[in-house]
Amino acid sequence: MANQTGVLDDVFLALADPTRRSVVRHLGRGPASVSELARGRAMSLPSFLKHVRTLERAGLVSTTKTGRVRTCALDRERLELVHDWLAEERRVWEGRTDRLEQLVTRSTTSPKDLP
Amino acid sequence: MANQTGVLDDVFLALADPTRRSVVRHLGRGPASVSELARGRAMSLPSFLKHVRTLERAGLVSTTKTGRVRTCALDRERLELVHDWLAEERRVWEGRTDRLEQLVTRSTTSPKDLP
DNA sequence: CCAATACTTAGCCATATGGCTAACCAAACA
DNA sequence: TGTTTGGTTAGCCATATGGCTAAGTATTGG
């Protein structure tokens, strides 16, 4: 149940684009509005909006609208999903298939979300 | 320069599909032939081959042909690229933008390619 | 109230993706 | 020699992606 494949599909797909990775990078420094994120990009606003929607669909970004401004924020937890996937792969290489170890290994880099 | 965006595009795109992630998982246990990898999948051989090609294009898998058999192997280095990208993001969250630290942190998981 | 700002919706278009079948090598058996 | 076996090529097709423009809606500032 840990790996809903659909979610990973969306997450990896969302990250497979330089514009979107750049947005993730930007939001890493803190929340920002859509037009703020779009500034300086050689792209129309509607086109850029699609990228934001893709990031939202992947759950990497959450947005809220206040007045006429939509503010975007990064969801770090979703990015940790990538880390978890990678960690699982490493476990396979190393021949350790025991799932319990997953939670332990995870805490070495970010000791926050142990359910 | 560390982030050739094109490569990350291809790597993330390659991982954005359950079939291909499953191949990566399989190859994590060791090399395998194409038909071996295709076995049990609800998909024609040509269709499956395309996935292998996509993984090759991303550099995640390398293949060699001996006789009539094409053997595929995982390139773990390329997967570390994902880890490196993620690590960079984390550094941004934590406000540490100094690039030197990148090389140090990286060596915790794979102390190989320090240019 | 008017105008500028900040999205948003609704198309349109070219290309890419992911699947298929049919047909075609070439190596390995029997 | 003839037949599997393992892969490959060449199309075809439906849908998705990533870009655009034009024309909306809804706040906000003057």
PDB file of C-alpha atoms (C1' of nucleotides) in Angstrom:
ATOM      1  CA  MET A   1       0.000   0.000   0.000  1.00  0.00           C
ATOM      2  CA  ALA A   2       3.002   2.262   0.406  1.00  0.00           C
ATOM      3  CA  ASN A   3       3.460   2.688  -3.330  1.00  0.00           C
ATOM      4  CA  GLN A   4       0.280   3.923  -4.965  1.00  0.00           C
ATOM      5  CA  THR A   5       1.804   3.768  -8.411  1.00  0.00           C
ATOM      6  CA  GLY A   6      -0.447   6.524  -9.717  1.00  0.00           C
ATOM      7  CA  VAL A   7       1.002   9.070  -7.339  1.00  0.00           C
ATOM      8  CA  LEU A   8       4.599   8.284  -8.276  1.00  0.00           C
ATOM      9  CA  ASP A   9       3.612   8.494 -11.935  1.00  0.00           C
ATOM     10  CA  ASP A  10       2.333  12.014 -11.397  1.00  0.00           C
ATOM     11  CA  VAL A  11       5.233  13.087  -9.211  1.00  0.00           C
ATOM     12  CA  PHE A  12       7.933  11.898 -11.586  1.00  0.00           C
ATOM     13  CA  LEU A  13       6.077  13.259 -14.584  1.00  0.00           C
ATOM     14  CA  ALA A  14       5.744  16.634 -12.889  1.00  0.00           C
ATOM     15  CA  LEU A  15       9.486  16.701 -12.247  1.00  0.00           C
ATOM     16  CA  ALA A  16      10.327  15.764 -15.831  1.00  0.00           C
ATOM     17  CA  ASP A  17      10.255  19.374 -16.982  1.00  0.00           C
ATOM     18  CA  PRO A  18      12.773  22.157 -16.357  1.00  0.00           C
ATOM     19  CA  THR A  19      10.106  24.819 -15.869  1.00  0.00           C
ATOM     20  CA  ARG A  20       8.401  22.787 -13.191  1.00  0.00           C
ATOM     21  CA  ARG A  21      11.616  21.837 -11.435  1.00  0.00           C
ATOM     22  CA  SER A  22      12.507  25.497 -11.457  1.00  0.00           C
ATOM     23  CA  VAL A  23       9.181  26.278  -9.787  1.00  0.00           C
ATOM     24  CA  VAL A  24       9.884  23.639  -7.158  1.00  0.00           C
ATOM     25  CA  ARG A  25      13.258  25.237  -6.583  1.00  0.00           C
ATOM     26  CA  HIS A  26      11.712  28.684  -6.242  1.00  0.00           C
ATOM     27  CA  LEU A  27       9.047  27.497  -3.829  1.00  0.00           C
ATOM     28  CA  GLY A  28      11.753  25.842  -1.762  1.00  0.00           C
ATOM     29  CA  ARG A  29      12.617  29.343  -0.554  1.00  0.00           C
ATOM     30  CA  GLY A  30       9.025  30.012   0.412  1.00  0.00           C
ATOM     31  CA  PRO A  31       5.501  30.485  -0.989  1.00  0.00           C
ATOM     32  CA  ALA A  32       4.913  32.728  -3.992  1.00  0.00           C
ATOM     33  CA  SER A  33       2.093  33.953  -6.190  1.00  0.00           C
ATOM     34  CA  VAL A  34       1.522  32.622  -9.693  1.00  0.00           C
ATOM     35  CA  SER A  35       2.578  35.819 -11.448  1.00  0.00           C
ATOM     36  CA  GLU A  36       5.601  36.042  -9.190  1.00  0.00           C
ATOM     37  CA  LEU A  37       6.596  32.532 -10.229  1.00  0.00           C
ATOM     38  CA  ALA A  38       5.891  33.281 -13.877  1.00  0.00           C
ATOM     39  CA  ARG A  39       8.049  36.414 -13.916  1.00  0.00           C
ATOM     40  CA  GLY A  40      11.011  36.235 -16.259  1.00  0.00           C
ATOM     41  CA  ARG A  41       9.861  33.100 -17.999  1.00  0.00           C
ATOM     42  CA  ALA A  42       9.589  33.072 -21.788  1.00  0.00           C
ATOM     43  CA  MET A  43       6.076  31.705 -21.683  1.00  0.00           C
ATOM     44  CA  SER A  44       2.520  33.002 -21.645  1.00  0.00           C
ATOM     45  CA  LEU A  45       0.646  33.061 -18.369  1.00  0.00           C
ATOM     46  CA  PRO A  46      -1.889  30.403 -19.439  1.00  0.00           C
ATOM     47  CA  SER A  47       0.928  28.080 -20.504  1.00  0.00           C
ATOM     48  CA  PHE A  48       2.684  28.595 -17.212  1.00  0.00           C
ATOM     49  CA  LEU A  49      -0.538  28.016 -15.320  1.00  0.00           C
ATOM     50  CA  LYS A  50      -0.692  24.539 -16.807  1.00  0.00           C
ATOM     51  CA  HIS A  51       2.627  23.725 -15.229  1.00  0.00           C
ATOM     52  CA  VAL A  52       1.358  24.856 -11.867  1.00  0.00           C
ATOM     53  CA  ARG A  53      -1.711  22.658 -12.320  1.00  0.00           C
ATOM     54  CA  THR A  54       0.532  19.707 -13.155  1.00  0.00           C
ATOM     55  CA  LEU A  55       2.496  20.276  -9.969  1.00  0.00           C
ATOM     56  CA  GLU A  56      -0.768  20.506  -8.058  1.00  0.00           C
ATOM     57  CA  ARG A  57      -2.045  17.280  -9.558  1.00  0.00           C
ATOM     58  CA  ALA A  58       1.135  15.579  -8.409  1.00  0.00           C
ATOM     59  CA  GLY A  59       0.565  16.991  -4.941  1.00  0.00           C
ATOM     60  CA  LEU A  60       3.943  18.696  -5.005  1.00  0.00           C
ATOM     61  CA  VAL A  61       2.388  22.127  -4.765  1.00  0.00           C
ATOM     62  CA  SER A  62      -0.694  23.336  -2.944  1.00  0.00           C
ATOM     63  CA  THR A  63      -2.369  26.626  -3.746  1.00  0.00           C
ATOM     64  CA  THR A  64      -4.852  28.945  -2.112  1.00  0.00           C
ATOM     65  CA  LYS A  65      -6.581  31.935  -3.543  1.00  0.00           C
ATOM     66  CA  THR A  66      -6.922  35.141  -1.562  1.00  0.00           C
ATOM     67  CA  GLY A  67      -8.564  38.002  -3.357  1.00  0.00           C
ATOM     68  CA  ARG A  68      -7.289  37.803  -6.889  1.00  0.00           C
ATOM     69  CA  VAL A  69      -3.938  36.301  -5.971  1.00  0.00           C
ATOM     70  CA  ARG A  70      -3.217  32.571  -5.984  1.00  0.00           C
ATOM     71  CA  THR A  71      -0.412  31.658  -3.661  1.00  0.00           C
ATOM     72  CA  CYS A  72       1.582  28.474  -4.229  1.00  0.00           C
ATOM     73  CA  ALA A  73       3.487  26.493  -1.642  1.00  0.00           C
ATOM     74  CA  LEU A  74       5.733  23.466  -1.914  1.00  0.00           C
ATOM     75  CA  ASP A  75       4.661  20.234  -0.274  1.00  0.00           C
ATOM     76  CA  ARG A  76       7.942  18.747   0.887  1.00  0.00           C
ATOM     77  CA  GLU A  77       6.266  15.530   1.978  1.00  0.00           C
ATOM     78  CA  ARG A  78       5.504  14.656  -1.609  1.00  0.00           C
ATOM     79  CA  LEU A  79       9.105  15.152  -2.543  1.00  0.00           C
ATOM     80  CA  GLU A  80      10.070  12.746   0.209  1.00  0.00           C
ATOM     81  CA  LEU A  81       8.099  10.161  -1.740  1.00  0.00           C
ATOM     82  CA  VAL A  82      10.843  10.321  -4.332  1.00  0.00           C
ATOM     83  CA  HIS A  83      13.428   9.843  -1.628  1.00  0.00           C
ATOM     84  CA  ASP A  84      11.527   6.862  -0.282  1.00  0.00           C
ATOM     85  CA  TRP A  85      11.301   5.275  -3.704  1.00  0.00           C
ATOM     86  CA  LEU A  86      15.012   5.720  -4.201  1.00  0.00           C
ATOM     87  CA  ALA A  87      15.731   4.268  -0.798  1.00  0.00           C
ATOM     88  CA  GLU A  88      13.692   1.211  -1.643  1.00  0.00           C
ATOM     89  CA  GLU A  89      15.698   0.719  -4.825  1.00  0.00           C
ATOM     90  CA  ARG A  90      18.914   0.911  -2.865  1.00  0.00           C
ATOM     91  CA  ARG A  91      17.635  -1.694  -0.477  1.00  0.00           C
ATOM     92  CA  VAL A  92      17.032  -3.984  -3.431  1.00  0.00           C
ATOM     93  CA  TRP A  93      20.600  -3.502  -4.688  1.00  0.00           C
ATOM     94  CA  GLU A  94      21.906  -4.327  -1.282  1.00  0.00           C
ATOM     95  CA  GLY A  95      19.791  -7.435  -1.096  1.00  0.00           C
ATOM     96  CA  ARG A  96      17.913  -6.260   1.988  1.00  0.00           C
ATOM     97  CA  THR A  97      14.239  -6.601   1.202  1.00  0.00           C
ATOM     98  CA  ASP A  98      12.919  -6.191   4.728  1.00  0.00           C
ATOM     99  CA  ARG A  99      10.419  -3.392   4.731  1.00  0.00           C
ATOM    100  CA  LEU A 100      10.804  -2.365   8.355  1.00  0.00           C
ATOM    101  CA  GLU A 101      14.215  -0.938   7.717  1.00  0.00           C
ATOM    102  CA  GLN A 102      12.615   1.627   5.448  1.00  0.00           C
ATOM    103  CA  LEU A 103      11.378   3.805   8.279  1.00  0.00           C
ATOM    104  CA  VAL A 104      14.722   3.742  10.061  1.00  0.00           C
ATOM    105  CA  THR A 105      16.744   4.661   6.988  1.00  0.00           C
ATOM    106  CA  ARG A 106      14.363   7.438   6.172  1.00  0.00           C
ATOM    107  CA  SER A 107      15.033   9.293   9.409  1.00  0.00           C
ATOM    108  CA  THR A 108      18.714   9.801   8.532  1.00  0.00           C
ATOM    109  CA  THR A 109      17.952  12.705   6.241  1.00  0.00           C
ATOM    110  CA  SER A 110      14.730  14.194   7.566  1.00  0.00           C
ATOM    111  CA  PRO A 111      13.545  13.220  11.025  1.00  0.00           C
ATOM    112  CA  LYS A 112      10.084  14.582  10.736  1.00  0.00           C
ATOM    113  CA  ASP A 113       7.313  12.405   9.381  1.00  0.00           C
ATOM    114  CA  LEU A 114       7.492   9.054  11.058  1.00  0.00           C
ATOM    115  CA  PRO A 115       3.857   7.944  11.196  1.00  0.00           C
TER     116      PRO A 115
ATOM    117  CA  MET B   1      26.532  23.085 -14.934  1.00  0.00           C
ATOM    118  CA  ALA B   2      25.935  20.368 -12.429  1.00  0.00           C
ATOM    119  CA  ASN B   3      22.361  20.082 -13.623  1.00  0.00           C
ATOM    120  CA  GLN B   4      22.260  19.340 -17.330  1.00  0.00           C
ATOM    121  CA  THR B   5      18.529  19.875 -17.456  1.00  0.00           C
ATOM    122  CA  GLY B   6      18.088  17.590 -20.442  1.00  0.00           C
ATOM    123  CA  VAL B   7      19.375  14.576 -18.569  1.00  0.00           C
ATOM    124  CA  LEU B   8      17.103  15.128 -15.585  1.00  0.00           C
ATOM    125  CA  ASP B   9      14.194  15.571 -17.984  1.00  0.00           C
ATOM    126  CA  ASP B  10      14.871  12.155 -19.457  1.00  0.00           C
ATOM    127  CA  VAL B  11      15.539  10.470 -16.125  1.00  0.00           C
ATOM    128  CA  PHE B  12      12.374  11.741 -14.455  1.00  0.00           C
ATOM    129  CA  LEU B  13      10.317  11.046 -17.554  1.00  0.00           C
ATOM    130  CA  ALA B  14      11.649   7.496 -17.673  1.00  0.00           C
ATOM    131  CA  LEU B  15      10.658   6.966 -14.054  1.00  0.00           C
ATOM    132  CA  ALA B  16       7.158   8.340 -14.592  1.00  0.00           C
ATOM    133  CA  ASP B  17       5.786   4.982 -15.671  1.00  0.00           C
ATOM    134  CA  PRO B  18       5.024   1.899 -13.579  1.00  0.00           C
ATOM    135  CA  THR B  19       6.313  -0.530 -16.192  1.00  0.00           C
ATOM    136  CA  ARG B  20       9.652   1.217 -16.356  1.00  0.00           C
ATOM    137  CA  ARG B  21       9.975   1.578 -12.590  1.00  0.00           C
ATOM    138  CA  SER B  22       9.235  -2.100 -12.347  1.00  0.00           C
ATOM    139  CA  VAL B  23      12.058  -2.796 -14.799  1.00  0.00           C
ATOM    140  CA  VAL B  24      14.403  -0.667 -12.705  1.00  0.00           C
ATOM    141  CA  ARG B  25      13.351  -2.675  -9.672  1.00  0.00           C
ATOM    142  CA  HIS B  26      13.951  -5.950 -11.456  1.00  0.00           C
ATOM    143  CA  LEU B  27      17.373  -4.889 -12.696  1.00  0.00           C
ATOM    144  CA  GLY B  28      18.259  -3.834  -9.186  1.00  0.00           C
ATOM    145  CA  ARG B  29      18.631  -7.539  -8.432  1.00  0.00           C
ATOM    146  CA  GLY B  30      20.953  -7.995 -11.393  1.00  0.00           C
ATOM    147  CA  PRO B  31      21.107  -7.918 -15.221  1.00  0.00           C
ATOM    148  CA  ALA B  32      18.430  -9.616 -17.287  1.00  0.00           C
ATOM    149  CA  SER B  33      17.511 -10.196 -20.912  1.00  0.00           C
ATOM    150  CA  VAL B  34      14.720  -8.303 -22.638  1.00  0.00           C
ATOM    151  CA  SER B  35      12.376 -11.277 -22.881  1.00  0.00           C
ATOM    152  CA  GLU B  36      13.130 -12.135 -19.280  1.00  0.00           C
ATOM    153  CA  LEU B  37      12.127  -8.628 -18.268  1.00  0.00           C
ATOM    154  CA  ALA B  38       9.050  -8.734 -20.487  1.00  0.00           C
ATOM    155  CA  ARG B  39       7.802 -12.008 -19.053  1.00  0.00           C
ATOM    156  CA  GLY B  40       4.455 -11.777 -17.279  1.00  0.00           C
ATOM    157  CA  ARG B  41       3.679  -8.301 -18.543  1.00  0.00           C
ATOM    158  CA  ALA B  42       0.387  -7.677 -20.308  1.00  0.00           C
ATOM    159  CA  MET B  43       2.079  -6.017 -23.235  1.00  0.00           C
ATOM    160  CA  SER B  44       3.477  -6.941 -26.642  1.00  0.00           C
ATOM    161  CA  LEU B  45       7.230  -7.319 -27.023  1.00  0.00           C
ATOM    162  CA  PRO B  46       7.594  -4.289 -29.315  1.00  0.00           C
ATOM    163  CA  SER B  47       5.674  -2.120 -26.860  1.00  0.00           C
ATOM    164  CA  PHE B  48       7.853  -3.314 -24.023  1.00  0.00           C
ATOM    165  CA  LEU B  49      10.993  -2.701 -26.072  1.00  0.00           C
ATOM    166  CA  LYS B  50      10.038   0.950 -26.285  1.00  0.00           C
ATOM    167  CA  HIS B  51      10.151   1.182 -22.514  1.00  0.00           C
ATOM    168  CA  VAL B  52      13.601  -0.319 -22.492  1.00  0.00           C
ATOM    169  CA  ARG B  53      14.689   2.219 -25.099  1.00  0.00           C
ATOM    170  CA  THR B  54      13.299   5.027 -22.975  1.00  0.00           C
ATOM    171  CA  LEU B  55      15.297   3.786 -19.992  1.00  0.00           C
ATOM    172  CA  GLU B  56      18.370   3.603 -22.201  1.00  0.00           C
ATOM    173  CA  ARG B  57      17.855   7.111 -23.487  1.00  0.00           C
ATOM    174  CA  ALA B  58      17.720   8.294 -19.885  1.00  0.00           C
ATOM    175  CA  GLY B  59      20.951   6.435 -19.216  1.00  0.00           C
ATOM    176  CA  LEU B  60      19.314   4.444 -16.450  1.00  0.00           C
ATOM    177  CA  VAL B  61      19.835   1.173 -18.277  1.00  0.00           C
ATOM    178  CA  SER B  62      22.662   0.011 -20.515  1.00  0.00           C
ATOM    179  CA  THR B  63      22.303  -2.950 -22.841  1.00  0.00           C
ATOM    180  CA  THR B  64      24.615  -5.246 -24.767  1.00  0.00           C
ATOM    181  CA  LYS B  65      23.743  -7.828 -27.352  1.00  0.00           C
ATOM    182  CA  THR B  66      25.393 -11.228 -27.323  1.00  0.00           C
ATOM    183  CA  GLY B  67      24.195 -13.677 -29.914  1.00  0.00           C
ATOM    184  CA  ARG B  68      20.501 -13.016 -30.208  1.00  0.00           C
ATOM    185  CA  VAL B  69      20.054 -12.006 -26.591  1.00  0.00           C
ATOM    186  CA  ARG B  70      20.097  -8.406 -25.414  1.00  0.00           C
ATOM    187  CA  THR B  71      21.093  -8.108 -21.793  1.00  0.00           C
ATOM    188  CA  CYS B  72      20.037  -5.072 -19.760  1.00  0.00           C
ATOM    189  CA  ALA B  73      21.763  -3.694 -16.694  1.00  0.00           C
ATOM    190  CA  LEU B  74      20.872  -0.885 -14.323  1.00  0.00           C
ATOM    191  CA  ASP B  75      23.132   2.142 -14.135  1.00  0.00           C
ATOM    192  CA  ARG B  76      22.958   3.119 -10.489  1.00  0.00           C
ATOM    193  CA  GLU B  77      24.972   6.279 -11.105  1.00  0.00           C
ATOM    194  CA  ARG B  78      22.136   7.744 -13.079  1.00  0.00           C
ATOM    195  CA  LEU B  79      19.734   7.058 -10.276  1.00  0.00           C
ATOM    196  CA  GLU B  80      22.059   8.912  -7.932  1.00  0.00           C
ATOM    197  CA  LEU B  81      21.362  11.943 -10.099  1.00  0.00           C
ATOM    198  CA  VAL B  82      17.858  11.917  -8.682  1.00  0.00           C
ATOM    199  CA  HIS B  83      19.274  11.727  -5.196  1.00  0.00           C
ATOM    200  CA  ASP B  84      21.576  14.649  -5.904  1.00  0.00           C
ATOM    201  CA  TRP B  85      18.727  16.750  -7.243  1.00  0.00           C
ATOM    202  CA  LEU B  86      16.675  16.022  -4.169  1.00  0.00           C
ATOM    203  CA  ALA B  87      19.606  16.854  -1.910  1.00  0.00           C
ATOM    204  CA  GLU B  88      19.979  20.212  -3.633  1.00  0.00           C
ATOM    205  CA  GLU B  89      16.311  20.958  -3.023  1.00  0.00           C
ATOM    206  CA  ARG B  90      16.722  20.157   0.644  1.00  0.00           C
ATOM    207  CA  ARG B  91      19.654  22.501   0.846  1.00  0.00           C
ATOM    208  CA  VAL B  92      17.443  25.248  -0.515  1.00  0.00           C
ATOM    209  CA  TRP B  93      14.768  24.591   2.091  1.00  0.00           C
ATOM    210  CA  GLU B  94      17.336  24.785   4.803  1.00  0.00           C
ATOM    211  CA  GLY B  95      18.621  28.095   3.498  1.00  0.00           C
ATOM    212  CA  ARG B  96      22.093  26.753   2.829  1.00  0.00           C
ATOM    213  CA  THR B  97      22.860  27.755  -0.726  1.00  0.00           C
ATOM    214  CA  ASP B  98      26.602  27.224  -0.549  1.00  0.00           C
ATOM    215  CA  ARG B  99      27.535  24.862  -3.327  1.00  0.00           C
ATOM    216  CA  LEU B 100      30.633  23.466  -1.653  1.00  0.00           C
ATOM    217  CA  GLU B 101      28.550  21.633   0.857  1.00  0.00           C
ATOM    218  CA  GLN B 102      26.969  19.759  -2.033  1.00  0.00           C
ATOM    219  CA  LEU B 103      30.055  17.689  -2.673  1.00  0.00           C
ATOM    220  CA  VAL B 104      30.477  16.838   0.985  1.00  0.00           C
ATOM    221  CA  THR B 105      26.881  15.788   1.513  1.00  0.00           C
ATOM    222  CA  ARG B 106      26.922  13.787  -1.661  1.00  0.00           C
ATOM    223  CA  SER B 107      29.770  11.581  -0.482  1.00  0.00           C
ATOM    224  CA  THR B 108      27.589  10.154   2.281  1.00  0.00           C
ATOM    225  CA  THR B 109      25.874   7.904  -0.223  1.00  0.00           C
ATOM    226  CA  SER B 110      28.287   7.535  -3.117  1.00  0.00           C
ATOM    227  CA  PRO B 111      31.840   8.882  -2.912  1.00  0.00           C
ATOM    228  CA  LYS B 112      32.615   8.595  -6.568  1.00  0.00           C
ATOM    229  CA  ASP B 113      32.514  11.426  -9.081  1.00  0.00           C
ATOM    230  CA  LEU B 114      33.936  14.518  -7.487  1.00  0.00           C
ATOM    231  CA  PRO B 115      35.154  16.639 -10.399  1.00  0.00           C
TER     232      PRO B 115
ATOM    233  C1'  DC C   1     -17.065  54.288 -11.647  1.00  0.00           C
ATOM    234  C1'  DC C   2     -13.001  53.199 -14.480  1.00  0.00           C
ATOM    235  C1'  DA C   3      -8.901  51.002 -15.361  1.00  0.00           C
ATOM    236  C1'  DA C   4      -5.324  48.115 -14.317  1.00  0.00           C
ATOM    237  C1'  DT C   5      -4.013  43.642 -12.253  1.00  0.00           C
ATOM    238  C1'  DA C   6      -4.208  38.715 -11.615  1.00  0.00           C
ATOM    239  C1'  DC C   7      -5.648  35.074 -13.040  1.00  0.00           C
ATOM    240  C1'  DT C   8      -8.964  31.800 -15.792  1.00  0.00           C
ATOM    241  C1'  DT C   9     -11.391  29.502 -19.583  1.00  0.00           C
ATOM    242  C1'  DA C  10     -11.775  27.976 -24.026  1.00  0.00           C
ATOM    243  C1'  DG C  11     -10.225  26.804 -27.875  1.00  0.00           C
ATOM    244  C1'  DC C  12      -6.385  25.536 -31.503  1.00  0.00           C
ATOM    245  C1'  DC C  13      -2.110  23.265 -32.970  1.00  0.00           C
ATOM    246  C1'  DA C  14       2.173  20.445 -33.326  1.00  0.00           C
ATOM    247  C1'  DT C  15       4.559  16.921 -31.349  1.00  0.00           C
ATOM    248  C1'  DA C  16       5.324  13.069 -28.084  1.00  0.00           C
ATOM    249  C1'  DT C  17       3.782   8.822 -25.739  1.00  0.00           C
ATOM    250  C1'  DG C  18       2.189   4.319 -25.293  1.00  0.00           C
ATOM    251  C1'  DG C  19      -0.113   0.738 -27.210  1.00  0.00           C
ATOM    252  C1'  DC C  20      -1.007  -2.462 -31.248  1.00  0.00           C
ATOM    253  C1'  DT C  21      -0.126  -5.708 -35.553  1.00  0.00           C
ATOM    254  C1'  DA C  22       2.472  -7.502 -39.340  1.00  0.00           C
ATOM    255  C1'  DA C  23       6.517  -8.694 -41.156  1.00  0.00           C
ATOM    256  C1'  DC C  24      11.353  -9.337 -40.916  1.00  0.00           C
ATOM    257  C1'  DC C  25      16.224 -10.784 -39.403  1.00  0.00           C
ATOM    258  C1'  DA C  26      19.511 -13.824 -37.106  1.00  0.00           C
ATOM    259  C1'  DA C  27      21.113 -17.158 -33.776  1.00  0.00           C
ATOM    260  C1'  DA C  28      20.167 -21.633 -31.678  1.00  0.00           C
ATOM    261  C1'  DC C  29      18.291 -26.199 -31.716  1.00  0.00           C
ATOM    262  C1'  DA C  30      16.702 -30.723 -33.381  1.00  0.00           C
TER     263       DA C  30
ATOM    264  C1'  DT D   1      17.864 -28.079 -43.109  1.00  0.00           C
ATOM    265  C1'  DG D   2      14.105 -26.389 -41.095  1.00  0.00           C
ATOM    266  C1'  DT D   3      11.967 -24.410 -36.935  1.00  0.00           C
ATOM    267  C1'  DT D   4      11.867 -22.196 -32.895  1.00  0.00           C
ATOM    268  C1'  DT D   5      13.394 -18.368 -30.134  1.00  0.00           C
ATOM    269  C1'  DG D   6      14.678 -13.561 -29.283  1.00  0.00           C
ATOM    270  C1'  DG D   7      14.614  -9.422 -30.879  1.00  0.00           C
ATOM    271  C1'  DT D   8      13.744  -5.618 -34.340  1.00  0.00           C
ATOM    272  C1'  DT D   9      11.522  -2.475 -37.785  1.00  0.00           C
ATOM    273  C1'  DA D  10       7.850  -0.257 -39.687  1.00  0.00           C
ATOM    274  C1'  DG D  11       3.824   1.400 -39.684  1.00  0.00           C
ATOM    275  C1'  DC D  12      -0.927   2.795 -37.484  1.00  0.00           C
ATOM    276  C1'  DC D  13      -3.815   4.829 -33.869  1.00  0.00           C
ATOM    277  C1'  DA D  14      -5.645   7.254 -29.733  1.00  0.00           C
ATOM    278  C1'  DT D  15      -4.516  10.188 -26.245  1.00  0.00           C
ATOM    279  C1'  DA D  16      -1.524  13.381 -23.649  1.00  0.00           C
ATOM    280  C1'  DT D  17       1.645  17.344 -23.440  1.00  0.00           C
ATOM    281  C1'  DG D  18       3.147  21.867 -23.988  1.00  0.00           C
ATOM    282  C1'  DG D  19       2.773  25.885 -26.326  1.00  0.00           C
ATOM    283  C1'  DC D  20      -0.221  29.759 -28.239  1.00  0.00           C
ATOM    284  C1'  DT D  21      -4.128  33.509 -28.661  1.00  0.00           C
ATOM    285  C1'  DA D  22      -8.454  35.572 -27.568  1.00  0.00           C
ATOM    286  C1'  DA D  23     -11.635  36.599 -24.534  1.00  0.00           C
ATOM    287  C1'  DG D  24     -13.481  36.155 -20.193  1.00  0.00           C
ATOM    288  C1'  DT D  25     -14.001  37.077 -14.573  1.00  0.00           C
ATOM    289  C1'  DA D  26     -13.017  39.132 -10.345  1.00  0.00           C
ATOM    290  C1'  DT D  27     -10.211  42.284  -7.270  1.00  0.00           C
ATOM    291  C1'  DT D  28      -8.007  46.279  -6.278  1.00  0.00           C
ATOM    292  C1'  DG D  29      -6.416  51.111  -6.696  1.00  0.00           C
ATOM    293  C1'  DG D  30      -7.412  55.823  -8.259  1.00  0.00           C
TER     294       DG D  30
END
